[in-house]
Amino acid sequence: MDENVIQDNKSTRAPAVVVGVDGSAGAKVALRWALGEARLRNSPLRAVHALPFGDSVEAYPYWGGWISSYASLGVDLNDLHRAAEDLLERAIVDVATEAEGVEIERQVIQGPAAEVLVQAASPRDLLVVGSRGHGGFTGLLLGSVSQQCVHHAQCPVLVVQSPKSSAVGREPAAGAQTREAA
């Protein structure tokens, strides 16, 4: 067997920019950043949405209770998958002008978000995730998904901080220091 032939399909793909998309404002900022980076690298963009629940025997927290599956709520997993695909498509349509010329692969994968994102990225990829900032001290902390990706991914991970909505369009307070992003 030739040493240069790699059997793993993830390893034979061109390096990509992988981005987690969940419909949140932070994910939208991450998607925009990832599109720009994919363009600069001349790489494909892999937009991934994790469908966290399935029809399994595991228990999941659900609004103060526990469920064993969506089926126990009477929800069809196929409907959830289609809704996730629609969410992913709407997110990409929202940034369509920025997506011109970038090859975009869309994936909806069932599983916990951090695990899905880590598995979707190969060691040669760049994984981009949003961070939901809370402002103040807690704004310095990473969200649980981004933190898990940073600790477990085998590739570089970029956590994109969303701009604070309360500060958009306002001048810095007197005496406040501003810093340009590098």
JSON list of C-alpha atoms in Angstrom, two decimals:
[
{"chain": "A", "resi": 1, "resn": "MET", "atom": "CA", "xyz": [0.00, 0.00, 0.00]},
{"chain": "A", "resi": 2, "resn": "ASP", "atom": "CA", "xyz": [1.30, 3.45, -0.94]},
{"chain": "A", "resi": 3, "resn": "GLU", "atom": "CA", "xyz": [2.22, 5.52, 2.13]},
{"chain": "A", "resi": 4, "resn": "ASN", "atom": "CA", "xyz": [0.98, 8.70, 0.44]},
{"chain": "A", "resi": 5, "resn": "VAL", "atom": "CA", "xyz": [-2.57, 7.40, 0.00]},
{"chain": "A", "resi": 6, "resn": "ILE", "atom": "CA", "xyz": [-4.76, 8.39, 2.90]},
{"chain": "A", "resi": 7, "resn": "GLN", "atom": "CA", "xyz": [-7.83, 6.24, 3.46]},
{"chain": "A", "resi": 8, "resn": "ASP", "atom": "CA", "xyz": [-9.76, 8.68, 5.68]},
{"chain": "A", "resi": 9, "resn": "ASN", "atom": "CA", "xyz": [-12.20, 10.70, 3.53]},
{"chain": "A", "resi": 10, "resn": "LYS", "atom": "CA", "xyz": [-11.82, 13.75, 5.83]},
{"chain": "A", "resi": 11, "resn": "SER", "atom": "CA", "xyz": [-8.07, 13.73, 5.25]},
{"chain": "A", "resi": 12, "resn": "THR", "atom": "CA", "xyz": [-8.41, 13.65, 1.45]},
{"chain": "A", "resi": 13, "resn": "ARG", "atom": "CA", "xyz": [-10.68, 16.71, 1.25]},
{"chain": "A", "resi": 14, "resn": "ALA", "atom": "CA", "xyz": [-9.21, 20.12, 0.56]},
{"chain": "A", "resi": 15, "resn": "PRO", "atom": "CA", "xyz": [-8.69, 22.11, 3.76]},
{"chain": "A", "resi": 16, "resn": "ALA", "atom": "CA", "xyz": [-11.90, 23.95, 4.56]},
{"chain": "A", "resi": 17, "resn": "VAL", "atom": "CA", "xyz": [-13.21, 26.61, 6.86]},
{"chain": "A", "resi": 18, "resn": "VAL", "atom": "CA", "xyz": [-15.81, 24.86, 9.03]},
{"chain": "A", "resi": 19, "resn": "VAL", "atom": "CA", "xyz": [-18.38, 27.03, 10.80]},
{"chain": "A", "resi": 20, "resn": "GLY", "atom": "CA", "xyz": [-21.08, 26.17, 13.30]},
{"chain": "A", "resi": 21, "resn": "VAL", "atom": "CA", "xyz": [-24.48, 27.65, 12.42]},
{"chain": "A", "resi": 22, "resn": "ASP", "atom": "CA", "xyz": [-27.34, 27.52, 14.91]},
{"chain": "A", "resi": 23, "resn": "GLY", "atom": "CA", "xyz": [-29.43, 30.55, 13.99]},
{"chain": "A", "resi": 24, "resn": "SER", "atom": "CA", "xyz": [-28.08, 32.75, 16.79]},
{"chain": "A", "resi": 25, "resn": "ALA", "atom": "CA", "xyz": [-26.66, 36.24, 16.33]},
{"chain": "A", "resi": 26, "resn": "GLY", "atom": "CA", "xyz": [-23.22, 34.93, 17.35]},
{"chain": "A", "resi": 27, "resn": "ALA", "atom": "CA", "xyz": [-23.37, 32.21, 14.70]},
{"chain": "A", "resi": 28, "resn": "LYS", "atom": "CA", "xyz": [-24.29, 34.79, 12.06]},
{"chain": "A", "resi": 29, "resn": "VAL", "atom": "CA", "xyz": [-21.21, 36.84, 12.93]},
{"chain": "A", "resi": 30, "resn": "ALA", "atom": "CA", "xyz": [-19.09, 33.65, 12.85]},
{"chain": "A", "resi": 31, "resn": "LEU", "atom": "CA", "xyz": [-20.57, 32.71, 9.45]},
{"chain": "A", "resi": 32, "resn": "ARG", "atom": "CA", "xyz": [-19.67, 36.12, 8.01]},
{"chain": "A", "resi": 33, "resn": "TRP", "atom": "CA", "xyz": [-16.13, 35.86, 9.37]},
{"chain": "A", "resi": 34, "resn": "ALA", "atom": "CA", "xyz": [-15.77, 32.29, 8.06]},
{"chain": "A", "resi": 35, "resn": "LEU", "atom": "CA", "xyz": [-16.94, 33.32, 4.59]},
{"chain": "A", "resi": 36, "resn": "GLY", "atom": "CA", "xyz": [-14.31, 36.07, 4.45]},
{"chain": "A", "resi": 37, "resn": "GLU", "atom": "CA", "xyz": [-11.62, 33.66, 5.61]},
{"chain": "A", "resi": 38, "resn": "ALA", "atom": "CA", "xyz": [-12.68, 30.99, 3.10]},
{"chain": "A", "resi": 39, "resn": "ARG", "atom": "CA", "xyz": [-12.44, 33.59, 0.35]},
{"chain": "A", "resi": 40, "resn": "LEU", "atom": "CA", "xyz": [-8.96, 34.67, 1.48]},
{"chain": "A", "resi": 41, "resn": "ARG", "atom": "CA", "xyz": [-7.76, 31.06, 1.67]},
{"chain": "A", "resi": 42, "resn": "ASN", "atom": "CA", "xyz": [-9.53, 30.08, -1.57]},
{"chain": "A", "resi": 43, "resn": "SER", "atom": "CA", "xyz": [-11.02, 27.23, 0.47]},
{"chain": "A", "resi": 44, "resn": "PRO", "atom": "CA", "xyz": [-14.48, 25.74, 0.62]},
{"chain": "A", "resi": 45, "resn": "LEU", "atom": "CA", "xyz": [-16.77, 26.68, 3.50]},
{"chain": "A", "resi": 46, "resn": "ARG", "atom": "CA", "xyz": [-18.47, 23.87, 5.40]},
{"chain": "A", "resi": 47, "resn": "ALA", "atom": "CA", "xyz": [-21.51, 25.22, 7.27]},
{"chain": "A", "resi": 48, "resn": "VAL", "atom": "CA", "xyz": [-22.56, 22.74, 9.95]},
{"chain": "A", "resi": 49, "resn": "HIS", "atom": "CA", "xyz": [-25.73, 22.63, 12.03]},
{"chain": "A", "resi": 50, "resn": "ALA", "atom": "CA", "xyz": [-25.90, 20.15, 14.90]},
{"chain": "A", "resi": 51, "resn": "LEU", "atom": "CA", "xyz": [-29.28, 18.55, 15.50]},
{"chain": "A", "resi": 52, "resn": "PRO", "atom": "CA", "xyz": [-28.77, 17.74, 19.16]},
{"chain": "A", "resi": 53, "resn": "PHE", "atom": "CA", "xyz": [-31.57, 15.31, 19.85]},
{"chain": "A", "resi": 54, "resn": "GLY", "atom": "CA", "xyz": [-32.55, 12.09, 18.22]},
{"chain": "A", "resi": 55, "resn": "ASP", "atom": "CA", "xyz": [-34.65, 9.03, 18.60]},
{"chain": "A", "resi": 56, "resn": "SER", "atom": "CA", "xyz": [-32.44, 7.25, 21.09]},
{"chain": "A", "resi": 57, "resn": "VAL", "atom": "CA", "xyz": [-32.62, 5.82, 24.57]},
{"chain": "A", "resi": 58, "resn": "GLU", "atom": "CA", "xyz": [-30.59, 8.65, 26.07]},
{"chain": "A", "resi": 59, "resn": "ALA", "atom": "CA", "xyz": [-32.35, 11.23, 28.24]},
{"chain": "A", "resi": 60, "resn": "TYR", "atom": "CA", "xyz": [-32.14, 14.93, 27.40]},
{"chain": "A", "resi": 61, "resn": "PRO", "atom": "CA", "xyz": [-33.04, 17.95, 29.51]},
{"chain": "A", "resi": 62, "resn": "TYR", "atom": "CA", "xyz": [-36.16, 19.64, 28.17]},
{"chain": "A", "resi": 63, "resn": "TRP", "atom": "CA", "xyz": [-37.80, 22.70, 29.77]},
{"chain": "A", "resi": 64, "resn": "GLY", "atom": "CA", "xyz": [-37.51, 21.54, 33.35]},
{"chain": "A", "resi": 65, "resn": "GLY", "atom": "CA", "xyz": [-38.05, 17.85, 32.63]},
{"chain": "A", "resi": 66, "resn": "TRP", "atom": "CA", "xyz": [-36.37, 15.00, 30.85]},
{"chain": "A", "resi": 67, "resn": "ILE", "atom": "CA", "xyz": [-37.34, 13.27, 27.65]},
{"chain": "A", "resi": 68, "resn": "SER", "atom": "CA", "xyz": [-35.98, 10.10, 26.13]},
{"chain": "A", "resi": 69, "resn": "SER", "atom": "CA", "xyz": [-36.42, 11.37, 22.55]},
{"chain": "A", "resi": 70, "resn": "TYR", "atom": "CA", "xyz": [-38.30, 13.82, 20.37]},
{"chain": "A", "resi": 71, "resn": "ALA", "atom": "CA", "xyz": [-40.54, 10.90, 19.43]},
{"chain": "A", "resi": 72, "resn": "SER", "atom": "CA", "xyz": [-41.80, 10.86, 23.01]},
{"chain": "A", "resi": 73, "resn": "LEU", "atom": "CA", "xyz": [-43.05, 14.42, 22.34]},
{"chain": "A", "resi": 74, "resn": "GLY", "atom": "CA", "xyz": [-44.71, 13.36, 19.11]},
{"chain": "A", "resi": 75, "resn": "VAL", "atom": "CA", "xyz": [-42.17, 15.18, 16.93]},
{"chain": "A", "resi": 76, "resn": "ASP", "atom": "CA", "xyz": [-41.02, 13.58, 13.69]},
{"chain": "A", "resi": 77, "resn": "LEU", "atom": "CA", "xyz": [-37.20, 13.52, 13.39]},
{"chain": "A", "resi": 78, "resn": "ASN", "atom": "CA", "xyz": [-37.52, 14.01, 9.61]},
{"chain": "A", "resi": 79, "resn": "ASP", "atom": "CA", "xyz": [-39.42, 17.26, 10.23]},
{"chain": "A", "resi": 80, "resn": "LEU", "atom": "CA", "xyz": [-36.66, 18.40, 12.60]},
{"chain": "A", "resi": 81, "resn": "HIS", "atom": "CA", "xyz": [-34.00, 17.59, 10.03]},
{"chain": "A", "resi": 82, "resn": "ARG", "atom": "CA", "xyz": [-35.85, 19.57, 7.33]},
{"chain": "A", "resi": 83, "resn": "ALA", "atom": "CA", "xyz": [-36.27, 22.50, 9.73]},
{"chain": "A", "resi": 84, "resn": "ALA", "atom": "CA", "xyz": [-32.53, 22.38, 10.49]},
{"chain": "A", "resi": 85, "resn": "GLU", "atom": "CA", "xyz": [-31.74, 22.36, 6.76]},
{"chain": "A", "resi": 86, "resn": "ASP", "atom": "CA", "xyz": [-34.05, 25.36, 6.31]},
{"chain": "A", "resi": 87, "resn": "LEU", "atom": "CA", "xyz": [-32.35, 27.20, 9.18]},
{"chain": "A", "resi": 88, "resn": "LEU", "atom": "CA", "xyz": [-28.94, 26.56, 7.61]},
{"chain": "A", "resi": 89, "resn": "GLU", "atom": "CA", "xyz": [-30.15, 27.69, 4.19]},
{"chain": "A", "resi": 90, "resn": "ARG", "atom": "CA", "xyz": [-31.70, 30.90, 5.59]},
{"chain": "A", "resi": 91, "resn": "ALA", "atom": "CA", "xyz": [-28.45, 31.73, 7.39]},
{"chain": "A", "resi": 92, "resn": "ILE", "atom": "CA", "xyz": [-26.53, 31.37, 4.13]},
{"chain": "A", "resi": 93, "resn": "VAL", "atom": "CA", "xyz": [-29.12, 33.35, 2.15]},
{"chain": "A", "resi": 94, "resn": "ASP", "atom": "CA", "xyz": [-28.78, 36.17, 4.73]},
{"chain": "A", "resi": 95, "resn": "VAL", "atom": "CA", "xyz": [-25.11, 36.52, 3.79]},
{"chain": "A", "resi": 96, "resn": "ALA", "atom": "CA", "xyz": [-25.54, 35.69, 0.08]},
{"chain": "A", "resi": 97, "resn": "THR", "atom": "CA", "xyz": [-23.70, 38.76, -1.20]},
{"chain": "A", "resi": 98, "resn": "GLU", "atom": "CA", "xyz": [-20.67, 37.80, 0.87]},
{"chain": "A", "resi": 99, "resn": "ALA", "atom": "CA", "xyz": [-20.88, 34.17, -0.29]},
{"chain": "A", "resi": 100, "resn": "GLU", "atom": "CA", "xyz": [-20.32, 34.87, -3.98]},
{"chain": "A", "resi": 101, "resn": "GLY", "atom": "CA", "xyz": [-17.44, 32.81, -5.32]},
{"chain": "A", "resi": 102, "resn": "VAL", "atom": "CA", "xyz": [-17.16, 30.62, -2.20]},
{"chain": "A", "resi": 103, "resn": "GLU", "atom": "CA", "xyz": [-17.99, 26.93, -2.48]},
{"chain": "A", "resi": 104, "resn": "ILE", "atom": "CA", "xyz": [-20.39, 26.17, 0.39]},
{"chain": "A", "resi": 105, "resn": "GLU", "atom": "CA", "xyz": [-21.12, 22.70, 1.71]},
{"chain": "A", "resi": 106, "resn": "ARG", "atom": "CA", "xyz": [-24.11, 22.41, 4.05]},
{"chain": "A", "resi": 107, "resn": "GLN", "atom": "CA", "xyz": [-24.29, 19.68, 6.70]},
{"chain": "A", "resi": 108, "resn": "VAL", "atom": "CA", "xyz": [-26.94, 18.86, 9.26]},
{"chain": "A", "resi": 109, "resn": "ILE", "atom": "CA", "xyz": [-25.53, 16.27, 11.63]},
{"chain": "A", "resi": 110, "resn": "GLN", "atom": "CA", "xyz": [-27.32, 14.69, 14.55]},
{"chain": "A", "resi": 111, "resn": "GLY", "atom": "CA", "xyz": [-25.48, 14.93, 17.86]},
{"chain": "A", "resi": 112, "resn": "PRO", "atom": "CA", "xyz": [-24.30, 17.34, 20.55]},
{"chain": "A", "resi": 113, "resn": "ALA", "atom": "CA", "xyz": [-23.08, 20.61, 19.00]},
{"chain": "A", "resi": 114, "resn": "ALA", "atom": "CA", "xyz": [-19.48, 20.55, 20.23]},
{"chain": "A", "resi": 115, "resn": "GLU", "atom": "CA", "xyz": [-18.99, 16.90, 19.31]},
{"chain": "A", "resi": 116, "resn": "VAL", "atom": "CA", "xyz": [-20.50, 17.40, 15.84]},
{"chain": "A", "resi": 117, "resn": "LEU", "atom": "CA", "xyz": [-18.31, 20.44, 15.12]},
{"chain": "A", "resi": 118, "resn": "VAL", "atom": "CA", "xyz": [-15.12, 18.78, 16.34]},
{"chain": "A", "resi": 119, "resn": "GLN", "atom": "CA", "xyz": [-15.86, 15.70, 14.21]},
{"chain": "A", "resi": 120, "resn": "ALA", "atom": "CA", "xyz": [-16.75, 17.81, 11.14]},
{"chain": "A", "resi": 121, "resn": "ALA", "atom": "CA", "xyz": [-13.32, 19.46, 11.08]},
{"chain": "A", "resi": 122, "resn": "SER", "atom": "CA", "xyz": [-10.17, 17.63, 10.01]},
{"chain": "A", "resi": 123, "resn": "PRO", "atom": "CA", "xyz": [-6.73, 18.59, 11.35]},
{"chain": "A", "resi": 124, "resn": "ARG", "atom": "CA", "xyz": [-6.08, 20.69, 8.19]},
{"chain": "A", "resi": 125, "resn": "ASP", "atom": "CA", "xyz": [-9.29, 22.73, 8.54]},
{"chain": "A", "resi": 126, "resn": "LEU", "atom": "CA", "xyz": [-10.06, 25.89, 10.49]},
{"chain": "A", "resi": 127, "resn": "LEU", "atom": "CA", "xyz": [-13.05, 25.63, 12.84]},
{"chain": "A", "resi": 128, "resn": "VAL", "atom": "CA", "xyz": [-14.97, 28.87, 13.44]},
{"chain": "A", "resi": 129, "resn": "VAL", "atom": "CA", "xyz": [-17.57, 29.18, 16.21]},
{"chain": "A", "resi": 130, "resn": "GLY", "atom": "CA", "xyz": [-19.44, 32.10, 17.69]},
{"chain": "A", "resi": 131, "resn": "SER", "atom": "CA", "xyz": [-19.33, 33.11, 21.31]},
{"chain": "A", "resi": 132, "resn": "ARG", "atom": "CA", "xyz": [-22.32, 34.48, 23.07]},
{"chain": "A", "resi": 133, "resn": "GLY", "atom": "CA", "xyz": [-20.92, 37.34, 25.10]},
{"chain": "A", "resi": 134, "resn": "HIS", "atom": "CA", "xyz": [-22.86, 38.39, 28.18]},
{"chain": "A", "resi": 135, "resn": "GLY", "atom": "CA", "xyz": [-21.04, 41.64, 28.88]},
{"chain": "A", "resi": 136, "resn": "GLY", "atom": "CA", "xyz": [-19.10, 42.49, 32.01]},
{"chain": "A", "resi": 137, "resn": "PHE", "atom": "CA", "xyz": [-17.10, 39.72, 33.63]},
{"chain": "A", "resi": 138, "resn": "THR", "atom": "CA", "xyz": [-19.18, 36.89, 32.18]},
{"chain": "A", "resi": 139, "resn": "GLY", "atom": "CA", "xyz": [-18.54, 38.28, 28.69]},
{"chain": "A", "resi": 140, "resn": "LEU", "atom": "CA", "xyz": [-14.93, 37.19, 29.15]},
{"chain": "A", "resi": 141, "resn": "LEU", "atom": "CA", "xyz": [-16.01, 33.57, 29.43]},
{"chain": "A", "resi": 142, "resn": "LEU", "atom": "CA", "xyz": [-16.46, 31.23, 26.48]},
{"chain": "A", "resi": 143, "resn": "GLY", "atom": "CA", "xyz": [-19.73, 29.45, 25.88]},
{"chain": "A", "resi": 144, "resn": "SER", "atom": "CA", "xyz": [-19.77, 25.73, 26.57]},
{"chain": "A", "resi": 145, "resn": "VAL", "atom": "CA", "xyz": [-19.76, 24.72, 22.87]},
{"chain": "A", "resi": 146, "resn": "SER", "atom": "CA", "xyz": [-16.91, 27.05, 21.93]},
{"chain": "A", "resi": 147, "resn": "GLN", "atom": "CA", "xyz": [-14.95, 25.99, 25.00]},
{"chain": "A", "resi": 148, "resn": "GLN", "atom": "CA", "xyz": [-15.35, 22.30, 24.13]},
{"chain": "A", "resi": 149, "resn": "CYS", "atom": "CA", "xyz": [-14.28, 22.97, 20.54]},
{"chain": "A", "resi": 150, "resn": "VAL", "atom": "CA", "xyz": [-11.17, 24.84, 21.69]},
{"chain": "A", "resi": 151, "resn": "HIS", "atom": "CA", "xyz": [-10.19, 21.99, 24.00]},
{"chain": "A", "resi": 152, "resn": "HIS", "atom": "CA", "xyz": [-10.99, 19.01, 21.75]},
{"chain": "A", "resi": 153, "resn": "ALA", "atom": "CA", "xyz": [-10.59, 19.99, 18.09]},
{"chain": "A", "resi": 154, "resn": "GLN", "atom": "CA", "xyz": [-7.55, 18.71, 16.22]},
{"chain": "A", "resi": 155, "resn": "CYS", "atom": "CA", "xyz": [-7.39, 21.87, 14.13]},
{"chain": "A", "resi": 156, "resn": "PRO", "atom": "CA", "xyz": [-7.08, 25.59, 14.81]},
{"chain": "A", "resi": 157, "resn": "VAL", "atom": "CA", "xyz": [-10.27, 27.04, 16.34]},
{"chain": "A", "resi": 158, "resn": "LEU", "atom": "CA", "xyz": [-11.36, 30.65, 16.10]},
{"chain": "A", "resi": 159, "resn": "VAL", "atom": "CA", "xyz": [-14.01, 31.90, 18.52]},
{"chain": "A", "resi": 160, "resn": "VAL", "atom": "CA", "xyz": [-15.65, 35.00, 17.04]},
{"chain": "A", "resi": 161, "resn": "GLN", "atom": "CA", "xyz": [-16.93, 37.47, 19.60]},
{"chain": "A", "resi": 162, "resn": "SER", "atom": "CA", "xyz": [-20.19, 39.20, 18.66]},
{"chain": "A", "resi": 163, "resn": "PRO", "atom": "CA", "xyz": [-20.26, 42.97, 18.90]},
{"chain": "A", "resi": 164, "resn": "LYS", "atom": "CA", "xyz": [-22.27, 44.22, 21.85]},
{"chain": "A", "resi": 165, "resn": "SER", "atom": "CA", "xyz": [-25.71, 45.29, 20.63]},
{"chain": "A", "resi": 166, "resn": "SER", "atom": "CA", "xyz": [-25.97, 47.97, 23.32]},
{"chain": "A", "resi": 167, "resn": "ALA", "atom": "CA", "xyz": [-22.77, 49.65, 22.12]},
{"chain": "A", "resi": 168, "resn": "VAL", "atom": "CA", "xyz": [-23.55, 49.60, 18.39]},
{"chain": "A", "resi": 169, "resn": "GLY", "atom": "CA", "xyz": [-23.65, 53.09, 16.95]},
{"chain": "A", "resi": 170, "resn": "ARG", "atom": "CA", "xyz": [-22.67, 54.81, 20.20]},
{"chain": "A", "resi": 171, "resn": "GLU", "atom": "CA", "xyz": [-19.54, 56.77, 20.88]},
{"chain": "A", "resi": 172, "resn": "PRO", "atom": "CA", "xyz": [-17.20, 55.48, 23.60]},
{"chain": "A", "resi": 173, "resn": "ALA", "atom": "CA", "xyz": [-17.83, 56.97, 27.02]},
{"chain": "A", "resi": 174, "resn": "ALA", "atom": "CA", "xyz": [-15.58, 59.86, 28.04]},
{"chain": "A", "resi": 175, "resn": "GLY", "atom": "CA", "xyz": [-12.21, 58.48, 29.10]},
{"chain": "A", "resi": 176, "resn": "ALA", "atom": "CA", "xyz": [-12.91, 55.05, 27.60]},
{"chain": "A", "resi": 177, "resn": "GLN", "atom": "CA", "xyz": [-10.13, 53.46, 25.63]},
{"chain": "A", "resi": 178, "resn": "THR", "atom": "CA", "xyz": [-10.82, 51.89, 22.27]},
{"chain": "A", "resi": 179, "resn": "ARG", "atom": "CA", "xyz": [-8.73, 49.32, 20.50]},
{"chain": "A", "resi": 180, "resn": "GLU", "atom": "CA", "xyz": [-8.78, 48.38, 16.83]},
{"chain": "A", "resi": 181, "resn": "ALA", "atom": "CA", "xyz": [-8.98, 44.68, 16.02]},
{"chain": "A", "resi": 182, "resn": "ALA", "atom": "CA", "xyz": [-5.71, 43.40, 14.57]}
]
